[in-house]
Coordinates of C-alpha atoms in Angstrom, one line a residue:
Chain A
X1 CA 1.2 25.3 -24.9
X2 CA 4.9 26.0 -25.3
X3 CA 4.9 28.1 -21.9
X4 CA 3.4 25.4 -20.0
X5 CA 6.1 22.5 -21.7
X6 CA 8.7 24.9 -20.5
X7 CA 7.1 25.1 -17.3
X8 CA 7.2 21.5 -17.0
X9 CA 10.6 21.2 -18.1
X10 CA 11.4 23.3 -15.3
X11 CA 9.7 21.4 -12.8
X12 CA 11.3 18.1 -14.2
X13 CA 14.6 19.8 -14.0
X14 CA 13.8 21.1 -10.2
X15 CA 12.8 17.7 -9.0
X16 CA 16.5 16.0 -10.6
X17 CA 18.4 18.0 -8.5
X18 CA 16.2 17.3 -5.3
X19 CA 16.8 13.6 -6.0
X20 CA 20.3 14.4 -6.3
X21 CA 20.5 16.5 -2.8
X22 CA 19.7 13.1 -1.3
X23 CA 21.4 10.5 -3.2
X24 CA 20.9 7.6 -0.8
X25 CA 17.6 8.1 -0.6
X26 CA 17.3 8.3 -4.2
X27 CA 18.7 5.2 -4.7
X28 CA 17.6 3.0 -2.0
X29 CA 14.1 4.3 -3.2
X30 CA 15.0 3.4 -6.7
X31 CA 15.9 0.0 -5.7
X32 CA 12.5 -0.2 -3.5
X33 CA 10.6 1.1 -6.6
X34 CA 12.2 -1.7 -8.7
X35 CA 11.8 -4.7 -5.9
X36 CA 8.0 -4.2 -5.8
X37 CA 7.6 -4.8 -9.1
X38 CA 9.3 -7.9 -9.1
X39 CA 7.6 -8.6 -5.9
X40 CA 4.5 -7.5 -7.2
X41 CA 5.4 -10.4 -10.0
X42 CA 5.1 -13.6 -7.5
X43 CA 1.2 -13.3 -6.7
X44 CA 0.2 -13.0 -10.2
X45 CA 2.3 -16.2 -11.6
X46 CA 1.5 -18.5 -8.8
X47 CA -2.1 -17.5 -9.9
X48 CA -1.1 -18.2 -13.3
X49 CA 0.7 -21.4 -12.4
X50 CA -1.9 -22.8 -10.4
X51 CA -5.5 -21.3 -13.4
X52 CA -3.7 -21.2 -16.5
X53 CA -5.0 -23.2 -18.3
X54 CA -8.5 -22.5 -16.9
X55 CA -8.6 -19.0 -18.2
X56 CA -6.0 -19.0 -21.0
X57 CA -3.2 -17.1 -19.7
X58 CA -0.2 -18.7 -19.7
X59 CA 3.4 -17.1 -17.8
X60 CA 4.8 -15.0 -20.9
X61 CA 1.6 -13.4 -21.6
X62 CA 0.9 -12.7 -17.6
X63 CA 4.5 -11.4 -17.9
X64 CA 3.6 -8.7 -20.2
X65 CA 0.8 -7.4 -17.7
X66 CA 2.7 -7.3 -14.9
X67 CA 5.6 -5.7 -17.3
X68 CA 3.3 -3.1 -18.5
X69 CA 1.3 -2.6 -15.6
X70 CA 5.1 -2.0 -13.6
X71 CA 6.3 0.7 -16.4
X72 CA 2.8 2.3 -16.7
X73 CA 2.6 2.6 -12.6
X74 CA 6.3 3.8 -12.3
X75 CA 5.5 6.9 -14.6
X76 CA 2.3 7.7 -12.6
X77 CA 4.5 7.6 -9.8
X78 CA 6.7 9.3 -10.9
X79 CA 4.5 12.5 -12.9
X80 CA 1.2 12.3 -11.2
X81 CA 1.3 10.3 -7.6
X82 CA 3.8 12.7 -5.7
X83 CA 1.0 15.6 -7.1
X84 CA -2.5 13.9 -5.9
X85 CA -0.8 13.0 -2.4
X86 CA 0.0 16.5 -2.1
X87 CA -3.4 18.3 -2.5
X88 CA -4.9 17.2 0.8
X89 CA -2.4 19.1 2.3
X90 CA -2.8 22.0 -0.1
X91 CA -6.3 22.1 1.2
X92 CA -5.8 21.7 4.8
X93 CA -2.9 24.2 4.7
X94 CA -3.9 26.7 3.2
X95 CA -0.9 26.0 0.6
X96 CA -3.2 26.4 -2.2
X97 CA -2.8 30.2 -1.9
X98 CA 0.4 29.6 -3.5
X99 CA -0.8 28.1 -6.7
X100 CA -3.9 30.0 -7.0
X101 CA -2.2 33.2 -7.2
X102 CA 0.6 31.9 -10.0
X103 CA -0.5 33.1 -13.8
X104 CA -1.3 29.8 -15.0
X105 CA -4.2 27.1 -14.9
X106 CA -4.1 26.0 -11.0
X107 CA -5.6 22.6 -11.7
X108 CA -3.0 21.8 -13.9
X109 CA -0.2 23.0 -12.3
X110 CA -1.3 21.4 -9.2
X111 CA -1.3 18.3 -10.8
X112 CA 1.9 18.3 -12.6
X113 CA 4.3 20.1 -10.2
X114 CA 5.9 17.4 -8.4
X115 CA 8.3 14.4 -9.8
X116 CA 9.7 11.4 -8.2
X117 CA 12.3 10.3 -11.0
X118 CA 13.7 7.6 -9.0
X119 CA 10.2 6.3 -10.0
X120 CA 11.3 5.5 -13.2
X121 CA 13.3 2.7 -12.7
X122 CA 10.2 0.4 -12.7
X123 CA 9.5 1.8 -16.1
X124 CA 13.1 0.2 -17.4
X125 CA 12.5 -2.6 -15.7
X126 CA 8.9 -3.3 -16.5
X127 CA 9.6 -2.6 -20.3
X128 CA 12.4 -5.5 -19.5
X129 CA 9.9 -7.9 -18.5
X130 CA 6.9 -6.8 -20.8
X131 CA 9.4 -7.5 -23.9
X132 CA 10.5 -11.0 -22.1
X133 CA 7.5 -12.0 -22.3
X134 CA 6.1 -10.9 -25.8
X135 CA 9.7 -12.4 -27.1
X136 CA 8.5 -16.4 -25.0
X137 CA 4.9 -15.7 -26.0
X138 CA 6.2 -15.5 -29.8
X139 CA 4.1 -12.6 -30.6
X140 CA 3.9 -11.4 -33.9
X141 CA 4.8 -7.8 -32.8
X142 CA 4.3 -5.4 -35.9
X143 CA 4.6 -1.2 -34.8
X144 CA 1.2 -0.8 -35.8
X145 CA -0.1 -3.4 -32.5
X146 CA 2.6 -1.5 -30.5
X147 CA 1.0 1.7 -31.3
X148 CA -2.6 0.4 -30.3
X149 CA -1.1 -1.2 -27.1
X150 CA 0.4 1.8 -26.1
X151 CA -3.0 4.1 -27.2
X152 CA -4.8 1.7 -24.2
X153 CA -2.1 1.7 -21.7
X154 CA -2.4 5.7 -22.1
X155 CA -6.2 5.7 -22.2
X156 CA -5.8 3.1 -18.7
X157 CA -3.1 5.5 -17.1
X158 CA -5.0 9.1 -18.1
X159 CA -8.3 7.6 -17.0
X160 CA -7.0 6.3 -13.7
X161 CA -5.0 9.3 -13.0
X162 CA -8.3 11.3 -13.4
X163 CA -10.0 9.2 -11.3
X164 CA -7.7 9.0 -8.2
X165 CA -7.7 13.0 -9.1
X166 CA -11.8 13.0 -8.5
X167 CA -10.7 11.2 -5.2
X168 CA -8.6 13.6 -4.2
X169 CA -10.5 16.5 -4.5
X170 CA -12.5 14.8 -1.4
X171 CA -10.2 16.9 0.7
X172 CA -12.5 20.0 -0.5
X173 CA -15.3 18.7 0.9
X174 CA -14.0 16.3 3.9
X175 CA -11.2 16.9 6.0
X176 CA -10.0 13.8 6.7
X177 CA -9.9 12.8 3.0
X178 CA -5.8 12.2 2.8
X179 CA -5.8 8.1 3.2
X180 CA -8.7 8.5 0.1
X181 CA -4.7 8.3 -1.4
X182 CA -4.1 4.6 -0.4
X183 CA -7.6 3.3 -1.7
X184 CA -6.7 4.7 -4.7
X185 CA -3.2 2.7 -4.7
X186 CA -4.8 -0.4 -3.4
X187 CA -7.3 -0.4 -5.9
X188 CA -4.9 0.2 -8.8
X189 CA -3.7 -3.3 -7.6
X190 CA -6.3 -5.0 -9.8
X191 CA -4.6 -3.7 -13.0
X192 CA -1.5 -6.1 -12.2
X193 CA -4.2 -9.4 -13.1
X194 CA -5.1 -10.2 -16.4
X195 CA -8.9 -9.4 -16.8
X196 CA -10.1 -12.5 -17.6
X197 CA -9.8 -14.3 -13.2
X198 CA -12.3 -11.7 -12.3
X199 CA -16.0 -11.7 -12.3
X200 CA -17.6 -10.3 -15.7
X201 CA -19.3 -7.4 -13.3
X202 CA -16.1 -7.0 -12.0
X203 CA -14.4 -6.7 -15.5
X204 CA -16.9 -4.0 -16.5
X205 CA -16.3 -2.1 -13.2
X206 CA -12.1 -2.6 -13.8
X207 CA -12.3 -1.3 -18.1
X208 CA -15.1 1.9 -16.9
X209 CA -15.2 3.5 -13.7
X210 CA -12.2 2.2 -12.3
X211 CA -9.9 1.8 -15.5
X212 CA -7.3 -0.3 -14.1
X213 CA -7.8 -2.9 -16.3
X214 CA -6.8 -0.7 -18.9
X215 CA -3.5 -0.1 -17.7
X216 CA -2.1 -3.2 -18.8
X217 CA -5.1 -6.4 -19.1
X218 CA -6.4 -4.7 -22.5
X219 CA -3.3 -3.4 -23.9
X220 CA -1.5 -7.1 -23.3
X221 CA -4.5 -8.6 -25.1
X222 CA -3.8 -6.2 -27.9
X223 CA -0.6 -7.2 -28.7
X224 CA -1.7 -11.2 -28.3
X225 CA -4.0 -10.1 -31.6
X226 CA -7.6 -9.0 -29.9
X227 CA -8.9 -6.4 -31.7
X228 CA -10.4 -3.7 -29.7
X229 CA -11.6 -0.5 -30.7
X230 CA -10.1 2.9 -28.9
X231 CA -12.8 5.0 -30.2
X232 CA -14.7 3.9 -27.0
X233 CA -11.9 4.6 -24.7
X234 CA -11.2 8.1 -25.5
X235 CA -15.3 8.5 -25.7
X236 CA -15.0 7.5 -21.8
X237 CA -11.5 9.4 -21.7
X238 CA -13.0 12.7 -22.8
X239 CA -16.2 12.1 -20.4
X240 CA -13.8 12.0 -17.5
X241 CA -11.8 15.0 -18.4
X242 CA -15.0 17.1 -18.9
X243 CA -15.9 16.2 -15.0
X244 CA -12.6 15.9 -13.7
X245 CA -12.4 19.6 -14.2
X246 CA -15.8 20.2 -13.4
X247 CA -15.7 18.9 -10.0
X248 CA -12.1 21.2 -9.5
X249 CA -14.2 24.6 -10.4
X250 CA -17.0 23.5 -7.6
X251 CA -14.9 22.0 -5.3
X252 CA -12.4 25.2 -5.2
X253 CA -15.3 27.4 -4.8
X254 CA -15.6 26.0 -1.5
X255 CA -11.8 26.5 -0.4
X256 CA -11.5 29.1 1.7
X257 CA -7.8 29.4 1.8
X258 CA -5.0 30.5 4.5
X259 CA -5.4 34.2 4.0
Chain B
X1 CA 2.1 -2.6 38.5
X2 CA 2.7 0.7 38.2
X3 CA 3.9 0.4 34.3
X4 CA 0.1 -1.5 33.9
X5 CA -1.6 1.7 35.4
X6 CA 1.0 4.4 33.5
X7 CA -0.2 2.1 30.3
X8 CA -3.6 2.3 30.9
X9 CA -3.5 5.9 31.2
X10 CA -1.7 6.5 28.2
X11 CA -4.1 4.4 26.5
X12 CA -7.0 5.7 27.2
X13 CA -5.3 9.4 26.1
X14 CA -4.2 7.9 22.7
X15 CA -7.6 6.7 22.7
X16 CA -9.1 9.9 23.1
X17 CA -6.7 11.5 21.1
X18 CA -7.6 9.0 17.8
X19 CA -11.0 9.7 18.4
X20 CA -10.6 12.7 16.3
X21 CA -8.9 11.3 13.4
X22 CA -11.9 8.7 13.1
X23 CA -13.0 9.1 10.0
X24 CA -9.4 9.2 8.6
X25 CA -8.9 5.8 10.1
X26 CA -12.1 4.8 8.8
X27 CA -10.9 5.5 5.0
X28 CA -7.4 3.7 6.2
X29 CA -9.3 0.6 7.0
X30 CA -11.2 0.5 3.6
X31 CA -8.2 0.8 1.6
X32 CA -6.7 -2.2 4.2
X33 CA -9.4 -4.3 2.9
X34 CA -8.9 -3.8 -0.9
X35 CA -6.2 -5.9 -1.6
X36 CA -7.6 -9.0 0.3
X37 CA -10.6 -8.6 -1.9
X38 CA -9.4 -8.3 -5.4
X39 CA -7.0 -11.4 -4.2
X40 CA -10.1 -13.1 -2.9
X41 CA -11.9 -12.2 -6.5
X42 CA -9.6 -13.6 -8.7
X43 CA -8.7 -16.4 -6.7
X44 CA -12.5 -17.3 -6.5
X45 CA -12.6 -16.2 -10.1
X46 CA -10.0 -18.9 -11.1
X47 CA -11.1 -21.7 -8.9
X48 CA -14.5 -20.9 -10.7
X49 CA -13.2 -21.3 -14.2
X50 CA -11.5 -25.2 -13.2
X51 CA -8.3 -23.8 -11.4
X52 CA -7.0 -26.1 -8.8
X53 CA -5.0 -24.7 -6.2
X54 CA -3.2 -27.1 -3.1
X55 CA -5.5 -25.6 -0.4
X56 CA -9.8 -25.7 -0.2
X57 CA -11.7 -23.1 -1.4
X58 CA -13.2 -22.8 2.4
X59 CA -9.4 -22.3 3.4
X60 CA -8.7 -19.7 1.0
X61 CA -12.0 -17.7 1.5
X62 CA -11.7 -17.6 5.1
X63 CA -7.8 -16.8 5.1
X64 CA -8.7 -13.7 2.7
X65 CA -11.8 -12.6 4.8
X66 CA -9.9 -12.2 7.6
X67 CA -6.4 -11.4 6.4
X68 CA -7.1 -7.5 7.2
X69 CA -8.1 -7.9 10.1
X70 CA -4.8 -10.1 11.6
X71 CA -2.3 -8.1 9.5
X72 CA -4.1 -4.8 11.2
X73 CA -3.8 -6.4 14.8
X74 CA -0.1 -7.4 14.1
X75 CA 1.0 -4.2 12.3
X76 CA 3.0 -1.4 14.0
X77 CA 3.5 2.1 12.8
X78 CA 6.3 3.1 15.6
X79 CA 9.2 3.2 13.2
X80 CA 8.2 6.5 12.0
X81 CA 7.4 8.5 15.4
X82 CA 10.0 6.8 17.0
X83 CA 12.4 7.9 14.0
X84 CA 11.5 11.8 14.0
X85 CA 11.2 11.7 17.5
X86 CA 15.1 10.9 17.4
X87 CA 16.0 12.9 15.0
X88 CA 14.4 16.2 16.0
X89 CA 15.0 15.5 19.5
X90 CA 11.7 15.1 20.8
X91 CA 13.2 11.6 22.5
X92 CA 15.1 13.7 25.1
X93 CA 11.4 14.4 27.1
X94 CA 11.0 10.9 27.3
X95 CA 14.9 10.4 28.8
X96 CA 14.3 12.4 31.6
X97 CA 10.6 11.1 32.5
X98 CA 10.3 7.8 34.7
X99 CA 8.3 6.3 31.5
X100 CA 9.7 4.9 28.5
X101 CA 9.0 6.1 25.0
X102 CA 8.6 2.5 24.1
X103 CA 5.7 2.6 26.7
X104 CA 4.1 5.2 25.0
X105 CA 4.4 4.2 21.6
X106 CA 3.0 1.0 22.7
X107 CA 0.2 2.7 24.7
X108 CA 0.1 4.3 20.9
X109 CA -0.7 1.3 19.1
X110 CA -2.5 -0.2 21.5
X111 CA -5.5 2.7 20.6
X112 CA -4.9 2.6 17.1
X113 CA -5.6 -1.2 16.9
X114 CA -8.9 -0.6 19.4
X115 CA -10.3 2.3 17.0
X116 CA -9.3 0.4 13.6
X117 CA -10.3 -2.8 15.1
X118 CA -14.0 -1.2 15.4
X119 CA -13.6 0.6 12.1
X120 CA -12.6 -3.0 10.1
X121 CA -14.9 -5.7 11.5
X122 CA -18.1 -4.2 9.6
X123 CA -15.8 -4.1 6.7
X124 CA -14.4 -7.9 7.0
X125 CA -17.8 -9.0 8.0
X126 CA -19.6 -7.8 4.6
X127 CA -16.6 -9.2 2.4
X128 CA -17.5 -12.6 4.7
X129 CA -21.5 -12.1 3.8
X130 CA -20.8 -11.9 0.8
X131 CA -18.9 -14.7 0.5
X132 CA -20.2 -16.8 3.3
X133 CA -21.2 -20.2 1.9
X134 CA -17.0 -20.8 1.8
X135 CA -16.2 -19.3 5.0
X136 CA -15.4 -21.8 7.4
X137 CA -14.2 -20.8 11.1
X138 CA -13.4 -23.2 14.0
X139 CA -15.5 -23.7 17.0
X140 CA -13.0 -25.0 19.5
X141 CA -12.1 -22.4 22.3
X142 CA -8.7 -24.0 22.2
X143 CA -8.2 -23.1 18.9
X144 CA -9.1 -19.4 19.5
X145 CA -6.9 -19.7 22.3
X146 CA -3.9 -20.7 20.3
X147 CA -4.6 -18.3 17.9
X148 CA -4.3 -15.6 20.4
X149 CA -1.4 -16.4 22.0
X150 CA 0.4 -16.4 18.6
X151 CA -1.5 -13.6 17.4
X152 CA 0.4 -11.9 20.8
X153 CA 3.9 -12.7 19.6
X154 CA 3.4 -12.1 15.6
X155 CA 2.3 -8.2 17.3
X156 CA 5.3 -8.2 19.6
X157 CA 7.7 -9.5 16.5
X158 CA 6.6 -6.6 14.4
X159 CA 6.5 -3.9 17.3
X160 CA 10.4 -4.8 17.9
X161 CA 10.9 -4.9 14.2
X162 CA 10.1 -1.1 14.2
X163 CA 11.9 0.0 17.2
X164 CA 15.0 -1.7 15.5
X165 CA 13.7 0.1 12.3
X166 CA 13.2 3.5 14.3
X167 CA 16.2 3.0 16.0
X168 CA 18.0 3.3 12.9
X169 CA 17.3 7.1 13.0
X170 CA 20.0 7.0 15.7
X171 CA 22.7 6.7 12.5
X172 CA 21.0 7.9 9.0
X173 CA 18.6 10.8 8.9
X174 CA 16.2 9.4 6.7
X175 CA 15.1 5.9 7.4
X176 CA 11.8 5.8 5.5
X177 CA 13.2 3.9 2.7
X178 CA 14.7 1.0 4.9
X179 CA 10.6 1.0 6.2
X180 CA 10.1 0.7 2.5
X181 CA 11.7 -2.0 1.8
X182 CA 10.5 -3.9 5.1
X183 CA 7.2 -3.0 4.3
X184 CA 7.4 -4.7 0.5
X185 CA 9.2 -7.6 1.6
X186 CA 6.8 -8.0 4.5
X187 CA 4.0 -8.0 2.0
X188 CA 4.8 -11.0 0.0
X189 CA 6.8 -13.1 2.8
X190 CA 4.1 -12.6 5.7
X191 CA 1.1 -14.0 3.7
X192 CA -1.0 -10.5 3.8
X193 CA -1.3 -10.5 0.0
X194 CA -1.8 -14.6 -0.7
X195 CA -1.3 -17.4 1.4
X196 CA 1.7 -19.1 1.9
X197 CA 0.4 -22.1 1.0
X198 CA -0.1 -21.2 -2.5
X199 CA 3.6 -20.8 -3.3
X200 CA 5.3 -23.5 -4.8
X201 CA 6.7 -26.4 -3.4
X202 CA 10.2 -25.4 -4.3
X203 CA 9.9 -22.2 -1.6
X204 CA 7.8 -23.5 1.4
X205 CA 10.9 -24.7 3.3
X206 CA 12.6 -21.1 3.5
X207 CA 9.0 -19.4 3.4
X208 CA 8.0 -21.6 6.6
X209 CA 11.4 -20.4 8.3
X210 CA 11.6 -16.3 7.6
X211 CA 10.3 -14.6 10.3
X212 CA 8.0 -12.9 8.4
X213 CA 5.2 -15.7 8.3
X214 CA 5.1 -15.4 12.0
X215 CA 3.7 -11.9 11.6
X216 CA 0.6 -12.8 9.7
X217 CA 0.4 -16.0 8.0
X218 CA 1.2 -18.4 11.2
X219 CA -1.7 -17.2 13.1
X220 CA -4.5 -17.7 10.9
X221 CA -2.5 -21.1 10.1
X222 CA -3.0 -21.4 13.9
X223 CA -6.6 -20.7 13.5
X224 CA -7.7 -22.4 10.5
X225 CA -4.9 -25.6 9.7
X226 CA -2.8 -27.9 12.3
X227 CA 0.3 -26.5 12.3
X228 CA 3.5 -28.7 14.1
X229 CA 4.7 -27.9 17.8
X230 CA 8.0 -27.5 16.3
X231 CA 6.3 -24.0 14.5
X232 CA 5.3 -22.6 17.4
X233 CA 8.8 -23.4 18.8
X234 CA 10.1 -21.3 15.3
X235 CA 7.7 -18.6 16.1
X236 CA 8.5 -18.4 20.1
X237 CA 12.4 -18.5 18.8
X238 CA 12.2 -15.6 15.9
X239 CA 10.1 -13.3 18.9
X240 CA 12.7 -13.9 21.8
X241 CA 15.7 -13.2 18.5
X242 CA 12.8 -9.8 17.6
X243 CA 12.7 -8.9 21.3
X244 CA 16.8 -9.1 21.5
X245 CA 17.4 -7.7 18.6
X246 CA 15.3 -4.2 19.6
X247 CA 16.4 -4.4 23.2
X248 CA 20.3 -4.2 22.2
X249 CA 20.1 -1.9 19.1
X250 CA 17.9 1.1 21.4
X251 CA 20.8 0.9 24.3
X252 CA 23.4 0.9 21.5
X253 CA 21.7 4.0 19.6
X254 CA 21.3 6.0 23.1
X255 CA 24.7 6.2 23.7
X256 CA 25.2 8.2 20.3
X257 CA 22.1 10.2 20.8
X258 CA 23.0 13.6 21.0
X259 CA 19.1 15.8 21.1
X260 CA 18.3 19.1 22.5
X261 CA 19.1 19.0 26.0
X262 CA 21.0 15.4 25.9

């Protein structure tokens, strides 16, 4: 355990002075992480401006999904994203070789090798707004309700993260898997709306198979006082781990690699 | 004459080039249709629950059914070949041919939007079966006919957009994140996410001005509302500025281009 944190911490350290090789780039794609989320802001309150009262969401509470939701994404981007996009061409390449062959578990190193820290802007920034929002919502915010909040968001951004790695690992058995990347992305979208504006089958679908709801929908209704139990999500959690690694041991027997 | 049969030809290459790539533009066109659909579900959601919005349901159905498919026709993705191509030096083939790159990468798009177009339209149609009791399109050919002729210039606005974009390349080595940033503003202020008509009151004046509606949002506007004469005058005005705008930055750039065997 304490090689592979040091391991990390290398790669973490590796991927810092990349960003700082190309400073401009860095930046303008710090600013560009930051301005979606804001962006990403204006559909969800016109939504909420125009059905509020309908469903029960007012501005501050949206503001604490789309706050959350921005934070949780901007560490996916940053820790898993630049990873998933990568193993299509791992694949394709033949680039695999070059983790196979390294004295530690391939499918996690493959999956935590690459960092985008300019990413983590949107985790500042969505923190920002998620707090706004709690602070005009006047929630009663006790550690305890922080705690369970952030138990969800984790449960959302592990079990979406292991999905989109499920999708990935397409690229095994199809060549032409690598815009499987931007389904992924565009599907993630849904997390950004509170559960509640989409169809109950839909809500089901968006808190099980496709846990974006989790991300930030269930976690915001935490902290406004619903109860909800996480036994259940770290039930489905350990469910997709299990095949998640699964479907890695049978789709790498079927890579046939560069050399 | 001649540049209508050279584009033809290069067509029906990139055609046949694309061909391969099918099923990747396939998965492309599925994840082009998310978005529309999880707007189109919680809009519908909402309006279901008592939510009011200041445009019909039939509008707003429709607009999202086919929002994919107007934002694929209108899209460009130049900026990027036409970047590297600058940058590693590739452009300098094209300099000393009797054909402009611009040619080609429009010959480029030109297949793209043919394959995608064939990939999407099964796609859009089964999010329109779906929700088919609300979708409402017009039956006048004059209509279809307007829309088409807008639908022309929203293409040519953003095709410019990305030479000036790709042009950039000419100055900075890296111009993805400018494309970034286009591509995120371009998402909210075009109409490809929401309608335009949703935003508040307080906004429509500048959103009805930016150029960006004129990329997505004014054509369907075309097809499905009665927009003013004086729109299509701000449309015809932001292509001729687009057009400009790409024409004068590309002769600028050339002079500083300095590629293998320039």
């Amino acid at each position: 355990m304490k090689r592979y944190a040091r391991l990390w911490w290398s790669c973490l350290k590796q991927a810092i002075r990349r960003d700082l090789q190309f400073r401009s780039q860095t930046v303008t794609n710090a600013i560009a992480s930051t301005a979606e989320l804001v962006l990403g802001l204006i559909p969800v309150l016109i939504l909420t401006g125009t059905a509020a009262a309908a469903v029960g969401w007012n501005g501050p509470l949206t503001l604490i999904v789309v706050g959350i939701y921005g934070a949780c994404t901007g560490l996916m981007d940053c820790f898993v994203a630049p990873n998933l996009r990568r193993i299509d061409g791992y694949v394709r390449k033949g680039e695999l070789d070059l983790i196979l062959v390294r004295p530690v578990n391939a499918q996690l190193f493959a999956a935590l090798r690459w960092m985008e820290p300019a990413e983590l802007g949107r985790v500042v920034t969505g923190l920002g707004l998620a707090a706004a929002g709690a602070h005009a919502a006047h929630l009663p915010i006790t550690p305890e309700l922080i705690v369970r909040a952030a138990g969800w968001t984790a449960i959302g951004f592990i079990g979406f993260s292991l999905l989109w790695a499920n999708l990935v690992y397409l690229a095994f058995w199809f060549e032409s898997a690598e815009p499987i990347n931007e389904v992924a992305l565009q599907a993630r979208e849904a997390g950004r709306y509170p559960l509640a504006y989409f169809p109950k089958s839909v809500q089901f679908v968006l808190a099980t198979i496709v846990p974006a709801g989790l991300i930030a929908a269930v976690p915001a209704k935490v902290l406004a006082g619903t109860v909800a139990a996480l036994s259940t999500g770290l039930l489905l959690l350990t469910v997709g781990v299990l095949l998640t690694i699964l479907h890695w041991q049978l789709a790498s027997r079927r890579y046939s690699s560069a050399s | 004459m001649r540049l209508a049969r050279v584009l033809r030809i290069l067509v029906v290459r990139e055609v046949t080039i694309m061909l391969h790539y099918r099923w990747w533009l396939a998965m492309l066109q599925l994840s082009n249709i998310v978005a529309p659909a999880i707007s189109l579900l919680v809009w519908r959601g909402a309006i279901a629950q008592g939510a009011k919005p200041p445009v019909t349901e039939s509008f707003l159905t429709t607009y999202l059914v086919l929002v994919s498919i107007v934002a694929m026709l209108t899209s460009s993705w130049t900026s990027g070949f036409l970047a590297a191509s600058i940058r590693l030096g590739g452009l300098s083939s094209w300099l000393v041919r009797p054909c402009s790159t611009h040619l080609n990468g429009l010959a480029n798009n030109l297949a793209e939007k043919v394959i995608k177009l064939f990939l999407l339209i099964p796609l859009a149609a089964v999010l329109g079966f779906i929700f088919r009791n609300q979708v409402d399109l017009p039956t006048t050919v004059g209509k279809w006919l307007a829309f088409a002729i807008s639908l022309l210039m929203a293409a040519a606005m953003t095709f410019s957009l990305d030479i000036v974009i790709g042009s950039l390349a000419f100055w900075f080595e890296d111009v993805s994140a400018v494309d970034r940033l286009r591509s995120l503003l371009a998402r909210i202020l075009s109409g490809a996410l929401i309608p335009l008509a949703l935003f508040p009151a307080a906004v429509r004046s500048f959103l009805d001005a930016q150029p960006f509606r004129f990329m997505v949002s004014f054509p369907l506007e075309v097809l499905l509302g009665n927009p003013s004469r004086g729109s299509f005058a701000l449309q015809f005005a932001w292509f001729a500025a687009f057009v400009g705008a790409a024409v004068f930055v590309w002769r600028i750039g050339l002079r500083s281009y300095q590629g293998a065997g320039a």
